[in-house]
PDB file of C-alpha atoms and ligand atoms in Angstrom:
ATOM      1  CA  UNK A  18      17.306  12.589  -8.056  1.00 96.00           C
ATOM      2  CA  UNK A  19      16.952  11.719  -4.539  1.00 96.00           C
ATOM      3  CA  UNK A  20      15.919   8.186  -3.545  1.00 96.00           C
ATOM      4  CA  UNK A  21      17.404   5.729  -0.794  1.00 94.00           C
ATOM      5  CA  UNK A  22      18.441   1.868  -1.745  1.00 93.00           C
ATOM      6  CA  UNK A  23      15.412  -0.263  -0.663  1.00 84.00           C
ATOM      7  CA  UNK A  24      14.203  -3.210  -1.567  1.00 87.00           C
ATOM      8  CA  UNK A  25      15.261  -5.402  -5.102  1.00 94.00           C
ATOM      9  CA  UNK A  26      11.701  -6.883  -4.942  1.00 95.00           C
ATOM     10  CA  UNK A  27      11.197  -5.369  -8.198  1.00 97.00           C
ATOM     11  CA  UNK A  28      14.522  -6.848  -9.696  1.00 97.00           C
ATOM     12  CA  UNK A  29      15.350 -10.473 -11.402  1.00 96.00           C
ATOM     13  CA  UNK A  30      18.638 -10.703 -11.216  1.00 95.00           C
ATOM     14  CA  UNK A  31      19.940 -12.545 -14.723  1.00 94.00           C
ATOM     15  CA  UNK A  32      23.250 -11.215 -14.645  1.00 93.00           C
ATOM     16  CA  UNK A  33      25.029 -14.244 -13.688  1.00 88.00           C
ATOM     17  CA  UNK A  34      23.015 -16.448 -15.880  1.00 80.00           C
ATOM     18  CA  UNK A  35      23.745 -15.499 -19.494  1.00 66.00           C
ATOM     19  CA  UNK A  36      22.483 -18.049 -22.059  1.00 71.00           C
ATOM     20  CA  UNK A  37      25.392 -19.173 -24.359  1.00 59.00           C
ATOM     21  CA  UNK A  38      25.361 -20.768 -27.661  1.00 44.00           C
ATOM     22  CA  UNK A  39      26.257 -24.211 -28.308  1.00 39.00           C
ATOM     23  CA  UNK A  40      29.837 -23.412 -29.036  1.00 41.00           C
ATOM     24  CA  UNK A  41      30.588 -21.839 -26.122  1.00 43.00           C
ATOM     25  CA  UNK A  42      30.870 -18.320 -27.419  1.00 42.00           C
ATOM     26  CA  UNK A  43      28.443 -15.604 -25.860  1.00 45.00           C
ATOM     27  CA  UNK A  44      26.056 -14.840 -28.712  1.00 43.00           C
ATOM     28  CA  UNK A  45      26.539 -12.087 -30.820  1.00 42.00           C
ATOM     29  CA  UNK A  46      30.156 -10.968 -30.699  1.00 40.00           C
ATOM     30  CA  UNK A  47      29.823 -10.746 -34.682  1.00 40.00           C
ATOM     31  CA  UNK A  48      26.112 -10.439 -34.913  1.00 40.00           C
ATOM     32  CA  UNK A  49      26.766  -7.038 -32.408  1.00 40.00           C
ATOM     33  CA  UNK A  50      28.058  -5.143 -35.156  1.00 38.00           C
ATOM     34  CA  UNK A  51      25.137  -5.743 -37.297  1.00 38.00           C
ATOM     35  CA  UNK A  52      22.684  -5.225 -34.365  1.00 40.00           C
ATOM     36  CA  UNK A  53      24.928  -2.666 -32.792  1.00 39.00           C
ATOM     37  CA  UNK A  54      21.413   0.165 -32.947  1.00 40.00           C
ATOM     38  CA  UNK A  55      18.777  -2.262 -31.543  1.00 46.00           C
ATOM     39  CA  UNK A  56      15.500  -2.105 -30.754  1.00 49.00           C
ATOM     40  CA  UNK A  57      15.328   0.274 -28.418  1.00 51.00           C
ATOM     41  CA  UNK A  58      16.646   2.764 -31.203  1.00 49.00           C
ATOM     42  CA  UNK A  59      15.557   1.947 -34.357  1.00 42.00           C
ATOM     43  CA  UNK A  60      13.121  -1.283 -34.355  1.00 42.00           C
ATOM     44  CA  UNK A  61      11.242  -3.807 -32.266  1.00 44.00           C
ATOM     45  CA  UNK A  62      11.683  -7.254 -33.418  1.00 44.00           C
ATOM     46  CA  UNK A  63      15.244  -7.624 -33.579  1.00 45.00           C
ATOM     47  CA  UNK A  64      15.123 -10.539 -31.819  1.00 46.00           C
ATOM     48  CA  UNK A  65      14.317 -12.773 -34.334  1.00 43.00           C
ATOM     49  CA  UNK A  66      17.378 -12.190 -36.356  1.00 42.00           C
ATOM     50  CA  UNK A  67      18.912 -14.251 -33.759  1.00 44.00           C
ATOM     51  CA  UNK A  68      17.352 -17.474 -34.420  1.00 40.00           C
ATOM     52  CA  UNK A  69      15.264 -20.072 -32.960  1.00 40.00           C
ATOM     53  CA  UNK A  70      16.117 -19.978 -28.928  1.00 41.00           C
ATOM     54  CA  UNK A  71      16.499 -23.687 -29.464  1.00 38.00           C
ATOM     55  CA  UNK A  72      20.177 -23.428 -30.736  1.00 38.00           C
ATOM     56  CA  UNK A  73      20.545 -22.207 -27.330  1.00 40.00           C
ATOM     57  CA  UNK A  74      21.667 -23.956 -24.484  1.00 41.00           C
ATOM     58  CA  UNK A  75      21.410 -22.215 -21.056  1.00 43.00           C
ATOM     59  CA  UNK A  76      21.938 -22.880 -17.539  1.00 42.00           C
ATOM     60  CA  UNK A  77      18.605 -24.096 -15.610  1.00 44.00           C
ATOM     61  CA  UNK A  78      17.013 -21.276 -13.529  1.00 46.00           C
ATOM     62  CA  UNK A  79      18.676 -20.822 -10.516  1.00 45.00           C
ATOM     63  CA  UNK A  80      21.929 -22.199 -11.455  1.00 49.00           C
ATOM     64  CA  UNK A  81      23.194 -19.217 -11.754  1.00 57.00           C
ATOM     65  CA  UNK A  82      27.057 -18.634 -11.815  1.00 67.00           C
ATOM     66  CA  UNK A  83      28.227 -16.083  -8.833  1.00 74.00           C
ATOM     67  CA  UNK A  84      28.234 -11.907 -10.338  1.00 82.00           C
ATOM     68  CA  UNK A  85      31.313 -10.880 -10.399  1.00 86.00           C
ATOM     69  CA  UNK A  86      30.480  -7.152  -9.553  1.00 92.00           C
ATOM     70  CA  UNK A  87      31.800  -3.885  -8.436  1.00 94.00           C
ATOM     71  CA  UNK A  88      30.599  -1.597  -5.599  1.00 94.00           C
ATOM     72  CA  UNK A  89      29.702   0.724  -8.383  1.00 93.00           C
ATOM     73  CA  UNK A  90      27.616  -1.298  -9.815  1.00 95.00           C
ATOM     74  CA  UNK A  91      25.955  -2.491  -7.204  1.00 95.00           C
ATOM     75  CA  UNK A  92      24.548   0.778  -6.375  1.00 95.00           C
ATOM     76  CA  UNK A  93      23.339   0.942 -10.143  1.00 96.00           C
ATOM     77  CA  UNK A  94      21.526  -2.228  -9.547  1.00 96.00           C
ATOM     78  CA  UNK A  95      20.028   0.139  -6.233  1.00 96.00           C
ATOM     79  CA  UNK A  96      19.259   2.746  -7.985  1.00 97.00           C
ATOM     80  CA  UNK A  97      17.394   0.714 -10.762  1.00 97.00           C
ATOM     81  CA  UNK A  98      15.742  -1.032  -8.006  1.00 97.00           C
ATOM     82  CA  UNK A  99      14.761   2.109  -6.146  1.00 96.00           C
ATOM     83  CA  UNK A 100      13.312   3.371  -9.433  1.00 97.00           C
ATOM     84  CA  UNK A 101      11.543   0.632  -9.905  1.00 97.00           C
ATOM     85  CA  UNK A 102       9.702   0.448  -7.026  1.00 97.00           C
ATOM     86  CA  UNK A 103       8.742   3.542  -7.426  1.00 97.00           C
ATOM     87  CA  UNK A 104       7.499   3.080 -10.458  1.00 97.00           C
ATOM     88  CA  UNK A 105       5.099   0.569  -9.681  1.00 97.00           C
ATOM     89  CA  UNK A 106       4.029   1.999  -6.909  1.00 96.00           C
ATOM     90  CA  UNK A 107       2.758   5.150  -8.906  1.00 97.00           C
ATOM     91  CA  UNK A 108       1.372   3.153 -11.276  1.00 98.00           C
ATOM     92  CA  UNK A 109      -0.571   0.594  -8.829  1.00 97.00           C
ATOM     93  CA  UNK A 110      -2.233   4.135  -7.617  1.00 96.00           C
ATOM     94  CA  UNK A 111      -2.863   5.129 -10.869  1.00 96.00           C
ATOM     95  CA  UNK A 112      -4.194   2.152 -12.470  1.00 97.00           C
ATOM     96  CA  UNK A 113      -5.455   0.044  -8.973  1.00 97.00           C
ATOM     97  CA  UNK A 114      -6.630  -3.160  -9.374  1.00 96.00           C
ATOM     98  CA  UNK A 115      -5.892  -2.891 -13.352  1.00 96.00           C
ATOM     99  CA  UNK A 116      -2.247  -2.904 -12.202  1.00 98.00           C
ATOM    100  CA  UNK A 117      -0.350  -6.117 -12.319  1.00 97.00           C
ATOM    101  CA  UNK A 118       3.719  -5.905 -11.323  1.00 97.00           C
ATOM    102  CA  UNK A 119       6.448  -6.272 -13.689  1.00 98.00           C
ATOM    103  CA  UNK A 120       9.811  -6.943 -13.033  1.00 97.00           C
ATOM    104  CA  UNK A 121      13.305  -5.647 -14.072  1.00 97.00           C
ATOM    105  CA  UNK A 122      15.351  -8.490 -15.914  1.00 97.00           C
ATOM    106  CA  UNK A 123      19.049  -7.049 -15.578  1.00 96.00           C
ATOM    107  CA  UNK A 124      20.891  -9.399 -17.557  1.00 94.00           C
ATOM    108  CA  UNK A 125      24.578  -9.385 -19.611  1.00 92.00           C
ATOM    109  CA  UNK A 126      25.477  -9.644 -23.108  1.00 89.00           C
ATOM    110  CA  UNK A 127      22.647 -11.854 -23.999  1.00 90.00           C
ATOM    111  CA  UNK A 128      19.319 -13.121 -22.519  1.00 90.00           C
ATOM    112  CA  UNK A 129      16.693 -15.137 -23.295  1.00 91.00           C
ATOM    113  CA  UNK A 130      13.370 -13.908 -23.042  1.00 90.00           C
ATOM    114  CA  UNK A 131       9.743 -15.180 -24.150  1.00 91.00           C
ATOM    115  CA  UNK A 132      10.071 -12.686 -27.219  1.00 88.00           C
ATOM    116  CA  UNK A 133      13.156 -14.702 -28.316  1.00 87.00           C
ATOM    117  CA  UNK A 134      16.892 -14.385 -27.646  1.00 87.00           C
ATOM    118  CA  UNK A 135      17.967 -10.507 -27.529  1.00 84.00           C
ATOM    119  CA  UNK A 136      21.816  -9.148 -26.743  1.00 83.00           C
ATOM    120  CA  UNK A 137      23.015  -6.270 -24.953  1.00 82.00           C
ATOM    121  CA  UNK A 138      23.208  -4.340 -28.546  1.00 79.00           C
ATOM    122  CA  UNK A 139      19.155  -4.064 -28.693  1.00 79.00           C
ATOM    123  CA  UNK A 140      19.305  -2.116 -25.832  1.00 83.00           C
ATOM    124  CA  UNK A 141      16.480  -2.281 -22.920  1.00 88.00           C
ATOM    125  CA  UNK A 142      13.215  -3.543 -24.163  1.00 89.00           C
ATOM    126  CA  UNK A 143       9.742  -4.570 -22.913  1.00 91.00           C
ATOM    127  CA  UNK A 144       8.429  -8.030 -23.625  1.00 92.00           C
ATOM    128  CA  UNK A 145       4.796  -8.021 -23.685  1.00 92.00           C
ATOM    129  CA  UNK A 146       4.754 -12.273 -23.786  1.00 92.00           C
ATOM    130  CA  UNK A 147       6.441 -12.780 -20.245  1.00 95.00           C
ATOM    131  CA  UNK A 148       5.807  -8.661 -19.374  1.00 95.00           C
ATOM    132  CA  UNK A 149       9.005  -8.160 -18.092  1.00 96.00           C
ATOM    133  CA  UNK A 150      11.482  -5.127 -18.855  1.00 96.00           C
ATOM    134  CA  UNK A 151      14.702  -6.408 -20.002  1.00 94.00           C
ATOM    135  CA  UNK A 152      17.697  -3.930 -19.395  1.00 94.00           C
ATOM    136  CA  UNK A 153      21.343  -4.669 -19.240  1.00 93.00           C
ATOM    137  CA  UNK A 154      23.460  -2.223 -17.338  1.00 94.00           C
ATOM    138  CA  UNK A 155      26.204  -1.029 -19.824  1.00 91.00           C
ATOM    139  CA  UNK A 156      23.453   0.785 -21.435  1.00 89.00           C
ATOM    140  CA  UNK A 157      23.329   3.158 -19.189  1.00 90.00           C
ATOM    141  CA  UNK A 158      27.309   4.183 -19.863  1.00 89.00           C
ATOM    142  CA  UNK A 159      26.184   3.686 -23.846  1.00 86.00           C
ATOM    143  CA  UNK A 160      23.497   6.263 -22.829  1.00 87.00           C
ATOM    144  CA  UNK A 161      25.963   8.510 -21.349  1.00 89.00           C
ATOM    145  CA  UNK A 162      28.687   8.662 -23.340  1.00 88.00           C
ATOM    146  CA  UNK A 163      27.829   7.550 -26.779  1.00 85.00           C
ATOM    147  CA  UNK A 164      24.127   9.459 -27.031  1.00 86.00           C
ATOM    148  CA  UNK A 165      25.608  12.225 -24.671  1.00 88.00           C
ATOM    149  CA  UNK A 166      22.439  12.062 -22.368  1.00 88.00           C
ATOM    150  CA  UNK A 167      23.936  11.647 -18.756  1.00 89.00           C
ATOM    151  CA  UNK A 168      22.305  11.843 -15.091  1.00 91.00           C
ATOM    152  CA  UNK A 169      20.158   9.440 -13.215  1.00 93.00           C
ATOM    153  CA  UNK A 170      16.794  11.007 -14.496  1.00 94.00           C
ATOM    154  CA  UNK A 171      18.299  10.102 -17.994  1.00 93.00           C
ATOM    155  CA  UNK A 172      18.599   6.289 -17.018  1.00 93.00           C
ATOM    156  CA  UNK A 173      15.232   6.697 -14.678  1.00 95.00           C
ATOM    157  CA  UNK A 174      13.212   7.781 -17.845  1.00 93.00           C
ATOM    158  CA  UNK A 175      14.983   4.695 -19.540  1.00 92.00           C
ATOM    159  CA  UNK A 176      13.088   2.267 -17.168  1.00 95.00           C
ATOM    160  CA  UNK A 177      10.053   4.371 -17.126  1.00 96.00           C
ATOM    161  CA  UNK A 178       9.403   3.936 -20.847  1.00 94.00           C
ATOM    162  CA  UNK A 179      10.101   0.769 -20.784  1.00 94.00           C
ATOM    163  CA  UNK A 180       7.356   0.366 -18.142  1.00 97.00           C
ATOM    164  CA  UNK A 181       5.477   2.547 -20.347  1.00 96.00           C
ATOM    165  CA  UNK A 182       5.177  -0.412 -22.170  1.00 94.00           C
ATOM    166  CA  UNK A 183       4.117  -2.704 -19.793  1.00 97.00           C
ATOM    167  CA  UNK A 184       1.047   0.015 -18.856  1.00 97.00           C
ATOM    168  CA  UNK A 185       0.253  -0.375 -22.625  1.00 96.00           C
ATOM    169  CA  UNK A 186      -0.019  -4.169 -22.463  1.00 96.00           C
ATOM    170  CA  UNK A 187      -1.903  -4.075 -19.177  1.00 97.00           C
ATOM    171  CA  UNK A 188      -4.512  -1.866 -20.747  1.00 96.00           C
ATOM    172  CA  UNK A 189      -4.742  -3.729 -23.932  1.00 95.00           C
ATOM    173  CA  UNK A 190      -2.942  -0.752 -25.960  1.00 95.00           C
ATOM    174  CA  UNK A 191      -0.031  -3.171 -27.149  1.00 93.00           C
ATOM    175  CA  UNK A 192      -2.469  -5.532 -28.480  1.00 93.00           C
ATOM    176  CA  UNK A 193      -4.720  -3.498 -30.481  1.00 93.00           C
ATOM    177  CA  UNK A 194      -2.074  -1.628 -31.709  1.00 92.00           C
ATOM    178  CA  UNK A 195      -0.566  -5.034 -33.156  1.00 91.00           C
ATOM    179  CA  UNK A 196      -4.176  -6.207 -34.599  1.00 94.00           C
ATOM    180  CA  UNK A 197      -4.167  -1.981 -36.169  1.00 93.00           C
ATOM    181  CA  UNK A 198      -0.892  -3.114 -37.522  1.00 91.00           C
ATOM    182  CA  UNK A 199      -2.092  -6.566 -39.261  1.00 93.00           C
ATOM    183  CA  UNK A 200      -5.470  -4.651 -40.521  1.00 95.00           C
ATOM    184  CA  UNK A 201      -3.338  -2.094 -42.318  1.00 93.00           C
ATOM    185  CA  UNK A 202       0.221  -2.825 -42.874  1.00 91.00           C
ATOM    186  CA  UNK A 203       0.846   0.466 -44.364  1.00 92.00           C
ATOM    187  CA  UNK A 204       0.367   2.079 -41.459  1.00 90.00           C
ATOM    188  CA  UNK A 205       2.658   0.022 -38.975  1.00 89.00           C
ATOM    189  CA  UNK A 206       5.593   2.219 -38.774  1.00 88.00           C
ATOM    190  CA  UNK A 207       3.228   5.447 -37.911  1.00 91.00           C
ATOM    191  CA  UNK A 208       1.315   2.917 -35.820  1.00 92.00           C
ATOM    192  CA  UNK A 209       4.748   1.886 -33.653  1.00 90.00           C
ATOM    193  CA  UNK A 210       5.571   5.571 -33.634  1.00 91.00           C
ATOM    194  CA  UNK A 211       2.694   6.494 -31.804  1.00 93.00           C
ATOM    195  CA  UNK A 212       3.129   3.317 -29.385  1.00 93.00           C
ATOM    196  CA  UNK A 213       7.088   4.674 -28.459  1.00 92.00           C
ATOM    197  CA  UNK A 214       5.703   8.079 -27.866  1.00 94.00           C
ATOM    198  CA  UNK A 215       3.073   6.888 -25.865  1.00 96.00           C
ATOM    199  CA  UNK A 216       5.258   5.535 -23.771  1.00 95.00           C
ATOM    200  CA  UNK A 217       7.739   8.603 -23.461  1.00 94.00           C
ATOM    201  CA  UNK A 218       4.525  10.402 -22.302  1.00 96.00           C
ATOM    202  CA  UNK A 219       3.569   7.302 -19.534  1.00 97.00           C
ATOM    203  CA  UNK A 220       7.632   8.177 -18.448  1.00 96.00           C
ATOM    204  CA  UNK A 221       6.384  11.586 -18.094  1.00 96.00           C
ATOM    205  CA  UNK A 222       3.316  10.866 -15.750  1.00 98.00           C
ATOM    206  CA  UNK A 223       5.543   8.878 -13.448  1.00 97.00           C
ATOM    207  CA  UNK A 224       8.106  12.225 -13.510  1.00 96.00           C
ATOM    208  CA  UNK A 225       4.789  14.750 -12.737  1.00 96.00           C
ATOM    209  CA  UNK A 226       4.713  12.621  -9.539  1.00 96.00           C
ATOM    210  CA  UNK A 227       8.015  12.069  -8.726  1.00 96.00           C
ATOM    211  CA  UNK A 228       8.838  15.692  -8.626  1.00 95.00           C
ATOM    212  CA  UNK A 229       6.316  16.305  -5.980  1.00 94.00           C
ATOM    213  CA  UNK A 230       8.101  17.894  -2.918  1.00 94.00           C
ATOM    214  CA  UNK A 231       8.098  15.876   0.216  1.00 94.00           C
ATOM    215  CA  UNK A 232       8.579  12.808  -1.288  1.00 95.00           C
ATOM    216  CA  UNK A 233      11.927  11.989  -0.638  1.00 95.00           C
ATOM    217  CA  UNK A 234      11.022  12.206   3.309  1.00 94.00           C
ATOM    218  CA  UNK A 235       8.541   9.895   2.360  1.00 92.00           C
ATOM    219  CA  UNK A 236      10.663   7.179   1.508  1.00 91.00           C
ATOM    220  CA  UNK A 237      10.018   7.995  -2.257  1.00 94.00           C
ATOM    221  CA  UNK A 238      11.969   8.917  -5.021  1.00 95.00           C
ATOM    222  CA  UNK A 239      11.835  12.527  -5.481  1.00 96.00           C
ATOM    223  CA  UNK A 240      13.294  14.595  -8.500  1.00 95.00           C
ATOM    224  CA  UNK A 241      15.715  17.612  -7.988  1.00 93.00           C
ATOM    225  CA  UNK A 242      16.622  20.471 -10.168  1.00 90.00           C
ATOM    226  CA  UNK A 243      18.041  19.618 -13.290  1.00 92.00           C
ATOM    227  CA  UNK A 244      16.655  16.104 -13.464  1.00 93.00           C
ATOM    228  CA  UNK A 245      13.628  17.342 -16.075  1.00 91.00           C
ATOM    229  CA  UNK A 246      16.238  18.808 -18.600  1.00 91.00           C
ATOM    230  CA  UNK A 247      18.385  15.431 -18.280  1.00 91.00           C
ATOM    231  CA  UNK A 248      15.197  13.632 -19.052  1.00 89.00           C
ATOM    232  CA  UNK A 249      14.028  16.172 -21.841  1.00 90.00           C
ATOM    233  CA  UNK A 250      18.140  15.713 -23.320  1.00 89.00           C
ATOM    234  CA  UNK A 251      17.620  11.824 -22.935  1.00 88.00           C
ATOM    235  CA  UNK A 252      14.411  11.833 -24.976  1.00 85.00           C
ATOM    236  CA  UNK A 253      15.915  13.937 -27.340  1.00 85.00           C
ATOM    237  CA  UNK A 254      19.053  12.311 -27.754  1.00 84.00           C
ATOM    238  CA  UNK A 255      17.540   8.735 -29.010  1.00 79.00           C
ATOM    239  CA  UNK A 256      15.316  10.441 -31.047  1.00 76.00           C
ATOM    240  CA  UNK A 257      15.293   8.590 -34.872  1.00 75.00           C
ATOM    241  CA  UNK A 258      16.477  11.990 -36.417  1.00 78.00           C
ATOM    242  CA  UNK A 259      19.354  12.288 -34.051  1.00 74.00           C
ATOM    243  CA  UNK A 260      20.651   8.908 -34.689  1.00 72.00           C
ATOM    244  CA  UNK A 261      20.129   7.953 -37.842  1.00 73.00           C
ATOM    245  CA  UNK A 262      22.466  11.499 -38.412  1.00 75.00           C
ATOM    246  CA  UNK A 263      24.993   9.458 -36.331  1.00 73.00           C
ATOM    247  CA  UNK A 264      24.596   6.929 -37.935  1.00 70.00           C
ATOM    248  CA  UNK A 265      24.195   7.779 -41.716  1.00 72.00           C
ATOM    249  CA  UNK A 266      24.490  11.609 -42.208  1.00 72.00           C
ATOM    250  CA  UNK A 267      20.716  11.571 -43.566  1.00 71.00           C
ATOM    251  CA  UNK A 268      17.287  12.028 -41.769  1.00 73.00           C
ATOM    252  CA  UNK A 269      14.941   9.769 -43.538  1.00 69.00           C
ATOM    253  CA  UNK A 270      11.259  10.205 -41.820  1.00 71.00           C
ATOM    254  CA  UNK A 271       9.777   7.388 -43.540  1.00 69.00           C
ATOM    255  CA  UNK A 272      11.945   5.396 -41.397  1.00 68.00           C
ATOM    256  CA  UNK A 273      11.125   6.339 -38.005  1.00 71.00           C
ATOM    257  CA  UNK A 274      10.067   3.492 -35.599  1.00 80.00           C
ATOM    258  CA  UNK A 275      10.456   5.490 -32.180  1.00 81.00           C
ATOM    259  CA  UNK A 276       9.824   9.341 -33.204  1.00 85.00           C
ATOM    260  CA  UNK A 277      11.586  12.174 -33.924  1.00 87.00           C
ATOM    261  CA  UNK A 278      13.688  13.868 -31.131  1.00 87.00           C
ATOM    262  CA  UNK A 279      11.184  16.721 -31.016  1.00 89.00           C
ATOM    263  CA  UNK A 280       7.909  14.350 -30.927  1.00 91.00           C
ATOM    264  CA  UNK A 281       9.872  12.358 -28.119  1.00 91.00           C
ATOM    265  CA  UNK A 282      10.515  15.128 -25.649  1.00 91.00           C
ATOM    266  CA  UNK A 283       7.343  16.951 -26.596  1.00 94.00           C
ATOM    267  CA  UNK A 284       5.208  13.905 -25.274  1.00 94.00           C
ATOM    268  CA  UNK A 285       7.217  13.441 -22.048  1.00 94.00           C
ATOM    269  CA  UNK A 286       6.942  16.933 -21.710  1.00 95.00           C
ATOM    270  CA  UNK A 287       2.985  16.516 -21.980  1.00 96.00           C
ATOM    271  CA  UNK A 288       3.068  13.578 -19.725  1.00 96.00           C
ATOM    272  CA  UNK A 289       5.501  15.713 -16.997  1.00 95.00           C
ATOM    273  CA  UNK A 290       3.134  18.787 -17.272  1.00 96.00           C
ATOM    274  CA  UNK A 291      -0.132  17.271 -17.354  1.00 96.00           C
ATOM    275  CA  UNK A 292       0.290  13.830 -15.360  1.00 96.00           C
ATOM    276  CA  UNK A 293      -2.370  11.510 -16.454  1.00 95.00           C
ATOM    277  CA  UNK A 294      -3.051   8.584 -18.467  1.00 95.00           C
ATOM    278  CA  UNK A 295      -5.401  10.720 -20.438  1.00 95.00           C
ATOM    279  CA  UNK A 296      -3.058  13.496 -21.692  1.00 95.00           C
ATOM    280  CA  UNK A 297      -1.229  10.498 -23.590  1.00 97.00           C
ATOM    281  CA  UNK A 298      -3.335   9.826 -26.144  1.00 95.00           C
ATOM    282  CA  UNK A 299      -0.925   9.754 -28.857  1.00 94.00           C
ATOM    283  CA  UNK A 300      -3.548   7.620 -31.151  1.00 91.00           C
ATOM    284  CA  UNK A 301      -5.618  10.527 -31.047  1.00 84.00           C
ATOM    285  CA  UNK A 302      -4.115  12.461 -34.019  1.00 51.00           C
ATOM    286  CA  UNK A 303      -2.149  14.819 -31.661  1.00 40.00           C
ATOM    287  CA  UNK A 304       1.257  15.141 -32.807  1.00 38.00           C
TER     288      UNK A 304
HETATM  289 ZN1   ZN B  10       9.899   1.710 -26.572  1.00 52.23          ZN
END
């Protein structure tokens, strides 16, 4: 990918302000094991498990302790930002007025957002109550190393799902989806299914225009070769099938909460190729 470090307008930074419990220890060094898949892999309400956010003490916004960083990562938190922009940017032209801006929570360890408490292990997630993308940084080496999906278009289409998900709550998909789910229980798991790959398809509109030529000159992020097959590998790799074979050996459909690799890269593909809002109609019996 080519993009230049701009601004962090579309960045709150949380990472010196992680919530602790009571004791003193960061939550979940036990609980981790237990939660070590998350929601971004296998469920979506992981948060929960966590308890009440009132056995939580945390500093007050804006006492934040200093970051203790690296160069390194600083140009993560650049590139995230970059990406960010960018994103919302394509989607305020997409949507217009319907769009409303989200921004990137980067947090460690632990946070506490207005779905509930949630550690690093969940992974990056969207929460539709305070419609903010949550994403701590290590995932992104997690991503790399442990799901073997590596490049920046790997941790770009990261953030663009997850602001997949914010398009969805903007334009009331999240919602109906979770009345769909109340009115016929059976059917939440295909029901969340079809919400995930939704949202690998919205990641896939955003890529249709980023790999537009010119736009790096533009001040834009632009894609280069090799970025769609890093994205298509990413999708892939977090597919249900993939890792529930890490996990357990076994493939068990019945299971899925995100989609199978194939249904995952097929819909970004869809939303790369075609590029609009339309083409994502995963509701629509398309699979
Ligand atoms: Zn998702």
């Amino acid at each position: 990918m080519k993009w230049t470090p701009g601004s962090r307008d579309s960045i709150e930074d949380a990472r010196g302000r992680s919530p602790m419990l009571r004791a003193g220890l960061p939550i979940g060094l036990g609980g981790a094991v237990i939660l070590l898949i998350g929601s971004w892999l296998t469920g979506t309400n992981l948060f929960t498990l966590l308890g009440p956010s009132s056995d939580v003490s945390d500093s007050p916004a804006g006492d934040s302790r200093p970051v203790a960083t690296t160069p390194e990562e600083e140009k993560m938190v650049d590139f995230v930002g970059a990406v960010a922009d960018d994103l919302q940017a394509t989607w305020g032209q997409l949507l217009g007025s319907r769009y409303q801006r989200t921004k990137v929570v980067l947090f460690r360890d632990a946070v506490e957002s207005a779905c509930g408490m949630a550690e690093t292990a969940v992974g990056p997630f969207y929460c539709p109550s305070d419609n903010r993308v949550y994403l701590d940084l290590s995932f992104y080496n997690d991503l790399d190393r442990r799901f073997g999906a590596p490049g920046d278009f790997a941790q770009a289409y990261v953030l663009a799902h997850e602001v997949g998900h914010h398009i969805q709550a903007l334009l009331g998909t999240e919602a109906s989806m979770r009345a769909e789910q109340q009115r016929a229980p059976s059917q939440a798991r295909a029901l969340s299914v079809k919400l995930e790959l939704q949202a690998d398809c919205y990641a896939g509109v955003w890529g249709h225009v980023a790999r537009q030529p010119g736009r790096f000159l533009a001040g834009r992020v632009e894609l280069e070769a090799g970025d769609i097959e890093e994205g298509l590998n990413a999708a892939a790799a977090i597919g249900d099938d993939r890792l529930q074979r890490m996990q357990t050996g076994r493939v068990v459909p019945d299971s899925f909460t995100h989609g199978s690799s194939a249904q995952r890269s097929t819909w970004f593909r869809r939303g790369l190729d075609v590029g609009t809002i339309e083409s994502c109609n995963t509701f629509g019996g398309l699979q």
